[in-house]
mmCIF file of C-alpha atoms in Angstrom:
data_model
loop_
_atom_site.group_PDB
_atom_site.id
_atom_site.type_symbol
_atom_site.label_atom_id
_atom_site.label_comp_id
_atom_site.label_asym_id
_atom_site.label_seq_id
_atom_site.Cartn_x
_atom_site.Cartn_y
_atom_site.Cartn_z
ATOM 1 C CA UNK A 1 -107.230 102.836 -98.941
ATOM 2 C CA UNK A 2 -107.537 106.354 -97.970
ATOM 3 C CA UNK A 3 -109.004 107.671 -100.517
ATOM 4 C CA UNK A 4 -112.109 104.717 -100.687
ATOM 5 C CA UNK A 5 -112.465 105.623 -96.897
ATOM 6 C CA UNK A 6 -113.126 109.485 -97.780
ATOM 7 C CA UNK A 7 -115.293 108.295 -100.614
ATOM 8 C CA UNK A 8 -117.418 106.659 -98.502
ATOM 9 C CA UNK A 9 -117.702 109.121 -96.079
ATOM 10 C CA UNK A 10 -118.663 111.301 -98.994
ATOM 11 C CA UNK A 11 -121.712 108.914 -99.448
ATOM 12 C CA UNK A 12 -123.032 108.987 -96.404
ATOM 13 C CA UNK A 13 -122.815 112.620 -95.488
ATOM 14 C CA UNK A 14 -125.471 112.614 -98.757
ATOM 15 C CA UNK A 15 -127.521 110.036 -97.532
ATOM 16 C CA UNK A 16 -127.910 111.755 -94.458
ATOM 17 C CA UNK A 17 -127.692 115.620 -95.733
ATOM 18 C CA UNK A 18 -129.402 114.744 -98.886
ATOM 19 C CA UNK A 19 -133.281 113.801 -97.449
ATOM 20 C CA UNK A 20 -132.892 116.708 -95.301
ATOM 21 C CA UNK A 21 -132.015 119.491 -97.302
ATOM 22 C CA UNK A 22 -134.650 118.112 -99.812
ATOM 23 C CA UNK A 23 -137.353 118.026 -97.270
ATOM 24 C CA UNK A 24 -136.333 121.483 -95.945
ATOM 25 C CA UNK A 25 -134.232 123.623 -98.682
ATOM 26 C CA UNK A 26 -134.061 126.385 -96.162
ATOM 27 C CA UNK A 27 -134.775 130.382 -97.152
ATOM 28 C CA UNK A 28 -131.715 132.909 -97.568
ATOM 29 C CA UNK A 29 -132.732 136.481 -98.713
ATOM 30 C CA UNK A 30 -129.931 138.945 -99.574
ATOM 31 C CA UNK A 31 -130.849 142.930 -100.079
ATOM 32 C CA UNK A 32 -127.907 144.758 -101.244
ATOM 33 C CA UNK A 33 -128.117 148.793 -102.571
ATOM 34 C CA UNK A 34 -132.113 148.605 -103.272
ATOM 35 C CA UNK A 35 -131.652 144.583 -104.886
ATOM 36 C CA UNK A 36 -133.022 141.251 -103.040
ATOM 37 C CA UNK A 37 -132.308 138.044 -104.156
ATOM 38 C CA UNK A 38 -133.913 135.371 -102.643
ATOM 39 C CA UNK A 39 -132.633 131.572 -103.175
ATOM 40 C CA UNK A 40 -132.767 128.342 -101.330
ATOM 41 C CA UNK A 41 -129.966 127.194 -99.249
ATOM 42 C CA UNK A 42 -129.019 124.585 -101.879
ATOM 43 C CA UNK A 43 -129.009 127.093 -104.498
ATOM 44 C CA UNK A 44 -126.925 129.007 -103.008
ATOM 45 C CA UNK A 45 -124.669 126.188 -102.593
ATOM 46 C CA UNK A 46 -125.045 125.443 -106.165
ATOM 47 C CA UNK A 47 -124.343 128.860 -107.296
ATOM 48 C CA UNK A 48 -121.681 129.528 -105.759
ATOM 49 C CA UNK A 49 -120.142 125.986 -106.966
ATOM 50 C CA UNK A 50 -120.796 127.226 -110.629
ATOM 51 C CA UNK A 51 -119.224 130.238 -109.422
ATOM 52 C CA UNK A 52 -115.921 129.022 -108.357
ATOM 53 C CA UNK A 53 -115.816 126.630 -111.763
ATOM 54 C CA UNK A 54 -116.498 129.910 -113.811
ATOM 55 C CA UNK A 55 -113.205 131.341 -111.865
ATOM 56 C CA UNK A 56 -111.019 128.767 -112.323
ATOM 57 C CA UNK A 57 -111.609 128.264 -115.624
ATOM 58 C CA UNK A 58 -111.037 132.140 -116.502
ATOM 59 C CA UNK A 59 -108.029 131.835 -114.592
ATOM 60 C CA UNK A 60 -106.677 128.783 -117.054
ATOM 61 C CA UNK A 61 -107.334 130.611 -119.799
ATOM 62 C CA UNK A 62 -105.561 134.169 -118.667
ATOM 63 C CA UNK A 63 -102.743 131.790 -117.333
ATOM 64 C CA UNK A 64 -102.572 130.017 -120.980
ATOM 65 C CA UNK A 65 -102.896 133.527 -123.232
ATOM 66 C CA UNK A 66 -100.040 135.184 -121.034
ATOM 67 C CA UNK A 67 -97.911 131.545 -121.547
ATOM 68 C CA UNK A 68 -98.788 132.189 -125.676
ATOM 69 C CA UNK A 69 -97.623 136.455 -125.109
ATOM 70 C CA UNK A 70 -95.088 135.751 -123.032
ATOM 71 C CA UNK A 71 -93.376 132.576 -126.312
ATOM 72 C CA UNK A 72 -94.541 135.775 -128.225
ATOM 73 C CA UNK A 73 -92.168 138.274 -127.183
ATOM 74 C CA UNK A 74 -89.182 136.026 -126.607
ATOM 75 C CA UNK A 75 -89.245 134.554 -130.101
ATOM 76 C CA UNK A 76 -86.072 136.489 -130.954
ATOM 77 C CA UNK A 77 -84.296 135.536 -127.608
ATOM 78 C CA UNK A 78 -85.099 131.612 -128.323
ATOM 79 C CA UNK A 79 -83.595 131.990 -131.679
ATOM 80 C CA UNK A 80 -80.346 133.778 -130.304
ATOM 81 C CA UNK A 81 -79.898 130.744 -128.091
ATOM 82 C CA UNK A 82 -80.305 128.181 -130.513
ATOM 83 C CA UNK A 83 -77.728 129.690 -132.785
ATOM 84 C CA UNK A 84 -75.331 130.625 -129.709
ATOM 85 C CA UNK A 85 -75.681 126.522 -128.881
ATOM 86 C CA UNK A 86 -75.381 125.761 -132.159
ATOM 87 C CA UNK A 87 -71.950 127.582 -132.435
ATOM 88 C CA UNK A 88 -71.204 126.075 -128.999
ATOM 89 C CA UNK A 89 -70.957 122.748 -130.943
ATOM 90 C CA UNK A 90 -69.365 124.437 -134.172
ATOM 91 C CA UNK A 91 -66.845 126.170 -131.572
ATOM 92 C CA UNK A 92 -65.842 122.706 -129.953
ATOM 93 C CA UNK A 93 -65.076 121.117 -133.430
ATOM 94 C CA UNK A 94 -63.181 123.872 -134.554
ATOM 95 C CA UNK A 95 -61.553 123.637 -130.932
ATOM 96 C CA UNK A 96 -60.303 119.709 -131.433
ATOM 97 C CA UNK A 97 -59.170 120.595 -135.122
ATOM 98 C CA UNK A 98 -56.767 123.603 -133.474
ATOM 99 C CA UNK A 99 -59.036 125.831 -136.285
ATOM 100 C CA UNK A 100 -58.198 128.757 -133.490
ATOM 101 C CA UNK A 101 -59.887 131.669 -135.608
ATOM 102 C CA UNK A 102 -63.101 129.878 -136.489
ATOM 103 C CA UNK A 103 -62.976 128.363 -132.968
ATOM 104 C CA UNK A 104 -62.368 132.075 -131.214
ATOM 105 C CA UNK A 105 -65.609 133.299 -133.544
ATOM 106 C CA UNK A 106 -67.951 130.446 -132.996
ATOM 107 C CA UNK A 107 -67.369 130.276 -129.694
ATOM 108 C CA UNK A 108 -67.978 134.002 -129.046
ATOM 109 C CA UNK A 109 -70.964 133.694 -130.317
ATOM 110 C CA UNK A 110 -72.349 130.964 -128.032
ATOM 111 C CA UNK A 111 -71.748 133.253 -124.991
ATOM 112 C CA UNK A 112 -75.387 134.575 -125.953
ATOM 113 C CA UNK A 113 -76.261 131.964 -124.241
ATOM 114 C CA UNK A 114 -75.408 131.627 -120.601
ATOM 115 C CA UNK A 115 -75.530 128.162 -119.739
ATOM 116 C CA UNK A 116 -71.623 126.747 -119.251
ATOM 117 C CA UNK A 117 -70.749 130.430 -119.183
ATOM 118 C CA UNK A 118 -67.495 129.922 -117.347
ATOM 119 C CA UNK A 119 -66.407 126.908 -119.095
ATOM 120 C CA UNK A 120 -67.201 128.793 -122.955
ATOM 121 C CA UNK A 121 -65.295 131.948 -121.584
ATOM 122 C CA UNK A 122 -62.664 129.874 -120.697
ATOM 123 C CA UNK A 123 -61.945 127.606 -123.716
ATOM 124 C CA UNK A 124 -62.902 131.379 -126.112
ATOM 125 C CA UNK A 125 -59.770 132.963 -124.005
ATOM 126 C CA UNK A 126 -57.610 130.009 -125.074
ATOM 127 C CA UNK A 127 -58.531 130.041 -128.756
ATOM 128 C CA UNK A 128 -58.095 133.773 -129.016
ATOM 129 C CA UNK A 129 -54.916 133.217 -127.965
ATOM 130 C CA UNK A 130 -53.855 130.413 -130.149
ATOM 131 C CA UNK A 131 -55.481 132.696 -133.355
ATOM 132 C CA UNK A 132 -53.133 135.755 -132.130
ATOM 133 C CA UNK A 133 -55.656 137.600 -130.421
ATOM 134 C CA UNK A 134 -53.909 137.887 -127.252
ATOM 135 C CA UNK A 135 -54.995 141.481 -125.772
ATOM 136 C CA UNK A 136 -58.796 139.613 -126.517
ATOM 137 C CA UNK A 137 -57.825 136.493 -124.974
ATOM 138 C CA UNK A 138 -56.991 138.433 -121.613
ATOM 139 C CA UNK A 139 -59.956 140.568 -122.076
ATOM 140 C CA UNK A 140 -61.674 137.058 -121.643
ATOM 141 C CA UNK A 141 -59.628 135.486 -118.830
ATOM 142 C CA UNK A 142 -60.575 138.831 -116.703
ATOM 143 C CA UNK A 143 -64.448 138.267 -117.492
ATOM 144 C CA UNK A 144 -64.392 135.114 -115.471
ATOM 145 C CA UNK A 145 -66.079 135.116 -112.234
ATOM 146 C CA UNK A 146 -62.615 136.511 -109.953
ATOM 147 C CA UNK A 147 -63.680 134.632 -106.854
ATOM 148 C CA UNK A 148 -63.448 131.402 -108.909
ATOM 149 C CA UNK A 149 -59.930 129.625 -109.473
ATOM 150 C CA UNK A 150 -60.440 129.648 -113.050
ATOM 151 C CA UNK A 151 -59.953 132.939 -113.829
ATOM 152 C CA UNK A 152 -56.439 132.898 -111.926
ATOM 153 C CA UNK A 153 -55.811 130.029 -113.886
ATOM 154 C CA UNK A 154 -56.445 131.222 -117.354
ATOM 155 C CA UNK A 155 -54.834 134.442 -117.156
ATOM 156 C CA UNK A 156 -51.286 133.003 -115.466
ATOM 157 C CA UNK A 157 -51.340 129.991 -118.106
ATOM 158 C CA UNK A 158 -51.353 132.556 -121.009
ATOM 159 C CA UNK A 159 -48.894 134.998 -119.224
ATOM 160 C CA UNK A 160 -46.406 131.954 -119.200
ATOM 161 C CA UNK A 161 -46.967 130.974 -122.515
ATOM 162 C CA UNK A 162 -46.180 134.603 -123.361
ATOM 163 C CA UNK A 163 -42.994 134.378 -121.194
ATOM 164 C CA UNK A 164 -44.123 136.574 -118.212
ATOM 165 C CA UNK A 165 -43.311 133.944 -115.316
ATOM 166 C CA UNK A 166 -43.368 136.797 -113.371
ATOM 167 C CA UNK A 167 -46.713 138.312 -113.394
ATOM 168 C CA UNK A 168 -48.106 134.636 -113.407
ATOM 169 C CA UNK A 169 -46.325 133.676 -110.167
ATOM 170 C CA UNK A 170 -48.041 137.295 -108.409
ATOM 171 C CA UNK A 171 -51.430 136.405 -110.106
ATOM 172 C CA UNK A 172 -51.112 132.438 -108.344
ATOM 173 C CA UNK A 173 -49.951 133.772 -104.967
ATOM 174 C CA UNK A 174 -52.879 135.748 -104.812
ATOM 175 C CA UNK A 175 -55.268 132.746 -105.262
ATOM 176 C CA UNK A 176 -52.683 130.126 -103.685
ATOM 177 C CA UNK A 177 -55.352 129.348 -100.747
ATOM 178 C CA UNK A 178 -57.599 128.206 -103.300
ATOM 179 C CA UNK A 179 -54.817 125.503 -104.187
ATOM 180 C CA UNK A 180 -56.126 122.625 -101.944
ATOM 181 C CA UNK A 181 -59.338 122.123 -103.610
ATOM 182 C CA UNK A 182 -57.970 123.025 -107.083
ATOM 183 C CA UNK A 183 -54.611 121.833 -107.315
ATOM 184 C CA UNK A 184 -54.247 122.419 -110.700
ATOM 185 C CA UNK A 185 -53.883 126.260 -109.467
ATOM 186 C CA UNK A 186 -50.666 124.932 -107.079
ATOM 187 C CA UNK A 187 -49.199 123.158 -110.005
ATOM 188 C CA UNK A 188 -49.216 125.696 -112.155
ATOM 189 C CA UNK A 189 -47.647 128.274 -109.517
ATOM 190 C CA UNK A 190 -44.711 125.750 -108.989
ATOM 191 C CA UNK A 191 -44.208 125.540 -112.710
ATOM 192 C CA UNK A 192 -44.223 129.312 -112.902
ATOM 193 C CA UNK A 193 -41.943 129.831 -110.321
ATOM 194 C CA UNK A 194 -39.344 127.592 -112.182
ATOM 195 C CA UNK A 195 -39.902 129.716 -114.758
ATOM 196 C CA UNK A 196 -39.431 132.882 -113.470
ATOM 197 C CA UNK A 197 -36.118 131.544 -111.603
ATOM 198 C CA UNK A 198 -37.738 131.800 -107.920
ATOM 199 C CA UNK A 199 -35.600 129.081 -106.779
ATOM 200 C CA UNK A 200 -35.615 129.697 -103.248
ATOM 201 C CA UNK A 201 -39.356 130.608 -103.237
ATOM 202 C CA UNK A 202 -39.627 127.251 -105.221
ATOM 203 C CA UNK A 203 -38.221 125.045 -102.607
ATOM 204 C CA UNK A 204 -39.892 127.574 -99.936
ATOM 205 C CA UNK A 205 -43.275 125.939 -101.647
ATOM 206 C CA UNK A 206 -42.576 122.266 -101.535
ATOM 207 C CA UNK A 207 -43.901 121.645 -98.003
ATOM 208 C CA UNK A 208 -47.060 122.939 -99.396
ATOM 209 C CA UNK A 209 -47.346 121.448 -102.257
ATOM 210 C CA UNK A 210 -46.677 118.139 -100.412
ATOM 211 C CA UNK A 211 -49.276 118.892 -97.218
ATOM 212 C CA UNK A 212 -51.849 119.674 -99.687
ATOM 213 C CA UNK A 213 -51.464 116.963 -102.346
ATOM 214 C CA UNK A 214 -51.346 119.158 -105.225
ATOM 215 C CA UNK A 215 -49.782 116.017 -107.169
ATOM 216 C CA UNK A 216 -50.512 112.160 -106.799
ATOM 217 C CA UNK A 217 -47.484 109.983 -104.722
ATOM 218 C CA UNK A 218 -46.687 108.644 -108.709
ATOM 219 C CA UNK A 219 -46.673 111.872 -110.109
ATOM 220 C CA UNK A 220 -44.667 113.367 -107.135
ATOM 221 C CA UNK A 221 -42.322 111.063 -108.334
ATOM 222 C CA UNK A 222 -41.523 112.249 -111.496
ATOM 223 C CA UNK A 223 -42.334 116.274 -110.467
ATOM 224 C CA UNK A 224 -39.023 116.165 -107.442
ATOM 225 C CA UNK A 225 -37.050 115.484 -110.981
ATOM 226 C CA UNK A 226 -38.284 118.917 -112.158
ATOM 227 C CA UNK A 227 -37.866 121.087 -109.568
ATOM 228 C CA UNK A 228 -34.701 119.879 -107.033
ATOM 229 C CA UNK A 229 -31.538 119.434 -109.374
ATOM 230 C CA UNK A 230 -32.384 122.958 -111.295
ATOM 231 C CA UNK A 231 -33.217 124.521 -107.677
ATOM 232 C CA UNK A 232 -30.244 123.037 -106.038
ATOM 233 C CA UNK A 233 -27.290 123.656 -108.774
ATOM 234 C CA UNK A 234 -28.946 127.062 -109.489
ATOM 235 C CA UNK A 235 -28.806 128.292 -105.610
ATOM 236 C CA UNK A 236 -25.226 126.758 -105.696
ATOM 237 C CA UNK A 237 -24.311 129.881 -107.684
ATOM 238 C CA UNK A 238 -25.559 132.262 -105.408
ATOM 239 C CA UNK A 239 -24.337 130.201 -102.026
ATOM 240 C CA UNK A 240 -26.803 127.176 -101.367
ATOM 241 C CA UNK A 241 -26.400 125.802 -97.573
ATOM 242 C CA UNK A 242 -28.313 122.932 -96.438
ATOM 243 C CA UNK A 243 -28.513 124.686 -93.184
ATOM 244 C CA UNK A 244 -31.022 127.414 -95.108
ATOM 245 C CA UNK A 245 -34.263 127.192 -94.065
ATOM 246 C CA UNK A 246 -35.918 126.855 -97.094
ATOM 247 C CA UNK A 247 -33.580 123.290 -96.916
ATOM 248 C CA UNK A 248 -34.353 122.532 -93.872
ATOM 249 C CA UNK A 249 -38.427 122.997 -93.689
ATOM 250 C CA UNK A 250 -38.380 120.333 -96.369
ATOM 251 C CA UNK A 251 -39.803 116.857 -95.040
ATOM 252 C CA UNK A 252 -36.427 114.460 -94.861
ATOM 253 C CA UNK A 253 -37.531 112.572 -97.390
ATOM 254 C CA UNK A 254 -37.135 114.761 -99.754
ATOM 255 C CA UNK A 255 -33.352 116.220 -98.939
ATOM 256 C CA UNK A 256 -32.594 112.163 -99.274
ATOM 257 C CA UNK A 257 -34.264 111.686 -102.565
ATOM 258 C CA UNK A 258 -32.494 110.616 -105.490
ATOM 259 C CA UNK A 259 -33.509 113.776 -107.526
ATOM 260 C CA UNK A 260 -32.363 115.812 -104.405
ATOM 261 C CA UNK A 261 -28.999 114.395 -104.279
ATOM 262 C CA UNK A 262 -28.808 115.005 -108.398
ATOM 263 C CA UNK A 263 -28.976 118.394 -107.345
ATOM 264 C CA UNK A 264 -25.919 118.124 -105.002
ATOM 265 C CA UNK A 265 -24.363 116.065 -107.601
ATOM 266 C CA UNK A 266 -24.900 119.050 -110.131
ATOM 267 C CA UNK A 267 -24.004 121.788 -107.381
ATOM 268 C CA UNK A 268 -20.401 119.947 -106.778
ATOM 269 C CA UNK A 269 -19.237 119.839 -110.430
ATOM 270 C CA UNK A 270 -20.438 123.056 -111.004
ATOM 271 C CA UNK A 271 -17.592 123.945 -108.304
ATOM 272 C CA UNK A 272 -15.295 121.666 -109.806
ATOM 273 C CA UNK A 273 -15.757 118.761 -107.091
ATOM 274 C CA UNK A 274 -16.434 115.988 -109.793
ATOM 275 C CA UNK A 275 -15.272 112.990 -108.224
ATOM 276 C CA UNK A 276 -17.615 113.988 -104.598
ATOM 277 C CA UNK A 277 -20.340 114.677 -107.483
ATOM 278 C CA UNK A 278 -19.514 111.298 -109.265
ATOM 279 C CA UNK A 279 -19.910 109.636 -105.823
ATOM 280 C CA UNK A 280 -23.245 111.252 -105.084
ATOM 281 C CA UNK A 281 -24.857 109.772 -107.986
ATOM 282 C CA UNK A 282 -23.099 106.524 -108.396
ATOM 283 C CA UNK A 283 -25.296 106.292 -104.604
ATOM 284 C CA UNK A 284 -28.287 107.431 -105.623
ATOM 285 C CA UNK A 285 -29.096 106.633 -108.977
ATOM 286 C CA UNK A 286 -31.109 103.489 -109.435
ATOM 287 C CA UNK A 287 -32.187 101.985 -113.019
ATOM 288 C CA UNK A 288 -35.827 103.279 -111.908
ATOM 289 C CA UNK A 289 -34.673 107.079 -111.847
ATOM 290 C CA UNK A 290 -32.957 106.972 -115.160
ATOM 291 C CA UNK A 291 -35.863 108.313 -117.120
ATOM 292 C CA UNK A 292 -36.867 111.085 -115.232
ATOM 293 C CA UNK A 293 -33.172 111.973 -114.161
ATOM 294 C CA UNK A 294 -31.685 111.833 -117.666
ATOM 295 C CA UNK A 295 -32.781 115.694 -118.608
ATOM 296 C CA UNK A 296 -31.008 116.652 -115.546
ATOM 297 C CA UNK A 297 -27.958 114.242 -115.516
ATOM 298 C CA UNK A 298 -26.551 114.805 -119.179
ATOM 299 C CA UNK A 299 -26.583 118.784 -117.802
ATOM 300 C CA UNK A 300 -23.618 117.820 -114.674
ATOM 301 C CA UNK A 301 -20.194 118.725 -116.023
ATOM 302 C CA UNK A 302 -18.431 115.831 -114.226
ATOM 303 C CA UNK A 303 -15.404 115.448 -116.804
ATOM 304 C CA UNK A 304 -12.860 112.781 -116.456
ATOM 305 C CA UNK A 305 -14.556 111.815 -113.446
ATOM 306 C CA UNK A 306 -17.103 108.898 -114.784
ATOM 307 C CA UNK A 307 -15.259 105.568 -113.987
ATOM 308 C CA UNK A 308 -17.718 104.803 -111.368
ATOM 309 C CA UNK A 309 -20.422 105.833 -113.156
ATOM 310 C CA UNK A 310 -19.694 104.171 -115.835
ATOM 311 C CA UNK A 311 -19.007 100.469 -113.978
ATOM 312 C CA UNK A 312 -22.751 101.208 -112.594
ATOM 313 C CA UNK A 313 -24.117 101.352 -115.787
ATOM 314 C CA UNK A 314 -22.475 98.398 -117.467
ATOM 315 C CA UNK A 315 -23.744 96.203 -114.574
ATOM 316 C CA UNK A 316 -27.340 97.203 -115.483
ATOM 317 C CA UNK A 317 -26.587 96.581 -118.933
ATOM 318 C CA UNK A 318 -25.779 92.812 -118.786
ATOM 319 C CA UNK A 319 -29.530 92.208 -117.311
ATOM 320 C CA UNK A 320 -30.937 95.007 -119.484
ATOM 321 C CA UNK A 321 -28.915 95.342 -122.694
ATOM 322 C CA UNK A 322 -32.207 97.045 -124.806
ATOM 323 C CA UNK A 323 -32.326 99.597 -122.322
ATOM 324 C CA UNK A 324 -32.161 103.004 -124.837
ATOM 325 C CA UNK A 325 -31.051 105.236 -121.559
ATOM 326 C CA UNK A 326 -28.086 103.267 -119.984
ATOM 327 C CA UNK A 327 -26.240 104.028 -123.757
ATOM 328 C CA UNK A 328 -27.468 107.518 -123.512
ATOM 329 C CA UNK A 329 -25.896 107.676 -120.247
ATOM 330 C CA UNK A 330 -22.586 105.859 -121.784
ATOM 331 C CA UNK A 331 -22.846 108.284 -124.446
ATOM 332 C CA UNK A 332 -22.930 110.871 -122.360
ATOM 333 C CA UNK A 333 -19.789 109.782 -120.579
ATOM 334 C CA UNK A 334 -17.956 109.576 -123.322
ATOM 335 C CA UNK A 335 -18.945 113.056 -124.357
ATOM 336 C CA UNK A 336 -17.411 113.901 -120.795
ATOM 337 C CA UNK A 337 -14.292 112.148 -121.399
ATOM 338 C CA UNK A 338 -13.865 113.496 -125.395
ATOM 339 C CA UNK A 339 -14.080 109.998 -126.599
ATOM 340 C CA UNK A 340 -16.435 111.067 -129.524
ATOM 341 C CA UNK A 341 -15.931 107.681 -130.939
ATOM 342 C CA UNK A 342 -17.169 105.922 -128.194
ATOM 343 C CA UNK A 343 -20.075 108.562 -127.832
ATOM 344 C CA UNK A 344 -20.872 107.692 -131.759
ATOM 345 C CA UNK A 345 -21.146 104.069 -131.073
ATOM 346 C CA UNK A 346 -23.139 104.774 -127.956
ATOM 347 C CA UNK A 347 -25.834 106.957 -129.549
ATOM 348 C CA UNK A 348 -26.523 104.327 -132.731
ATOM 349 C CA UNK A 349 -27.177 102.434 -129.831
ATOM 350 C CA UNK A 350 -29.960 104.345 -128.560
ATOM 351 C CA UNK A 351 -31.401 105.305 -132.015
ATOM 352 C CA UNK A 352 -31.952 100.955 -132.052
ATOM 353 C CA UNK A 353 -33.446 100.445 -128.621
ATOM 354 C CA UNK A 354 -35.039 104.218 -128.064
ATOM 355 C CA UNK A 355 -35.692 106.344 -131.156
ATOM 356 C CA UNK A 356 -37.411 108.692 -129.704
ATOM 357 C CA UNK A 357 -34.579 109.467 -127.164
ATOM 358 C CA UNK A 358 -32.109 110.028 -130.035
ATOM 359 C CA UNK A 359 -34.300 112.190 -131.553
ATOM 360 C CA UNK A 360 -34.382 114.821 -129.021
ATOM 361 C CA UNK A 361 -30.986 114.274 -128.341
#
């Protein structure tokens, strides 16, 4: 609608202008260094309409010829990109096969091209390290951009895979700030510190861990399995109080949970208190925890004392009698008590209802 309005407006500016400057073209004389030119008003108008076509139309073509010169002179840095994304995509297969040399080569090479920089550097570090190239792989990890998590990330990973726990729990608490928006970074600083044996600075790092949300409530789950009965029966050796701090900043929640009290349970037979540590987990264990606590249980020297334990497990057997980890546990307690026959019998069990349990047995 606009535009038909300015159309016709167009229209009759020229039937009004038009007759005019017709009947009077008007008289414009210009002297300049000894020259006169001497034009019309209307062409002058007209001239200097073919005057601003002329321009533009130099202008497209200077605008197209440095387009063709500038194609001209990156030719070579076109064709280094195609092959780097080429070997992107070469890298990446080699990467899903585990091919680590061809995968640590290709994807080298498609660093000559900088788009997904970070993400190339990081997966190049990992396959140089998987092909043996490990003083390369950390050459890589360092290249990252520092302010970034990632670069934390990469080089603790490979420090713990080279058995410096150490070194990758001071790279972590460096970047540990960085934790709530990547909790990846907080997870792996946990796992390192169980590594390196920082019990106390383990535990110290649970009300973090749980303020931030570095796992998921299900995952949480699982992970208190992981870190309290090791913590617990391992600071039992050096004097564990639950009037330390470290015990005592924890949320109540998780001094009641049923991995918690495993570690009690482990800390008391470790002192020779089996029947207190049989007691412990004939109260917390539930037919729920068994998975996750099995690792961890079949580690608690309880000896003779397993009478309780053992009545507990029965009566989850006669509602669950293909359950593969209530005859580990048997088996287990039979081990404890040096029935080896009954242990025998126990274990064939488990190979029927849980292969996969008896395997790593």
């Amino acid at each position: 609608m606009s535009k038909l309005l300015l159309l016709t407006l167009l229209l009759v500016l020229a039937m009004l202008l038009g007759p005019l400057l017709i009947n009077n073209p008007g008289y414009i004389k210009l002297i300049v260094a000894g020259y006169s030119v001497e034009m019309t008003l209307l062409g002058l108008v007209i001239a200097l309409g073919l005057l601003l076509l002329a321009g533009a139309l130099l202008f497209a073509v200077l605008r197209h010829l440095a387009r063709w010169q500038k194609w001209s002179f990156s030719f070579f840095r076109l064709r280094r990109q195609r092959k780097a994304r080429a070997a992107f995509a070469l890298g990446l297969q080699a990467y899903a096969r585990q091919q680590w040399q061809q995968a640590s080569e290709q994807l080298q090479l498609a660093l000559q091209d900088p788009s997904f920089s970070t993400e190339k550097r990081m997966l190049a570090s990992y396959a140089s390290f998987y092909a043996g190239k490990t003083e390369q792989a950390g050459t890589l990890a360092h290249t990252l951009e520092s302010s970034e998590s990632n670069s934390a990330f990469v080089q603790a990973d490979l420090l713990l895979q080279q058995g410096q726990a150490g070194e990758a729990c001071r790279i972590l608490a460096q970047h540990l700030s960085q934790a709530k928006q990547d909790p990846a970074l907080g997870q792996l600083y946990l796992q390192a510190l169980q590594q390196a044996g920082q019990w106390q600075r383990l535990l110290e790092t649970v009300p973090q861990a749980i303020s931030e949300r570095w796992f998921s409530k299900d995952s949480w789950q699982q992970r208190r399995f992981a870190i309290y009965p090791a913590a617990i029966s391992q600071l039992s050796l050096q004097g564990f109080s639950e009037q330390a701090d470290y015990w005592q900043n924890l949320p109540a929640k998780e001094r009641k949970s049923a991995a918690a009290i495993l570690g009690q349970a482990w800390a008391l037979a470790q002192q020779g208190l089996n029947e207190q540590a049989e007691q412990k987990l004939v109260q917390a264990l539930t037919l729920q925890d068994l998975p996750a606590a099995w690792p961890y249980l079949r580690q608690i020297p309880l000896g003779r004392s397993v009478l309780k334990l053992r009545k507990a497990v029965q009566h989850w057997l006669r509602d669950h009698p293909t359950n593969g980890y209530l005859y580990a546990v048997l088996a287990y307690l039979a081990e404890q008590e040096g029935d080896k026959e009954q242990a025998t019998l126990a274990w064939q069990k488990v190979r029927q209802y849980q292969p996969e349990l008896w395997q790593h047995a």
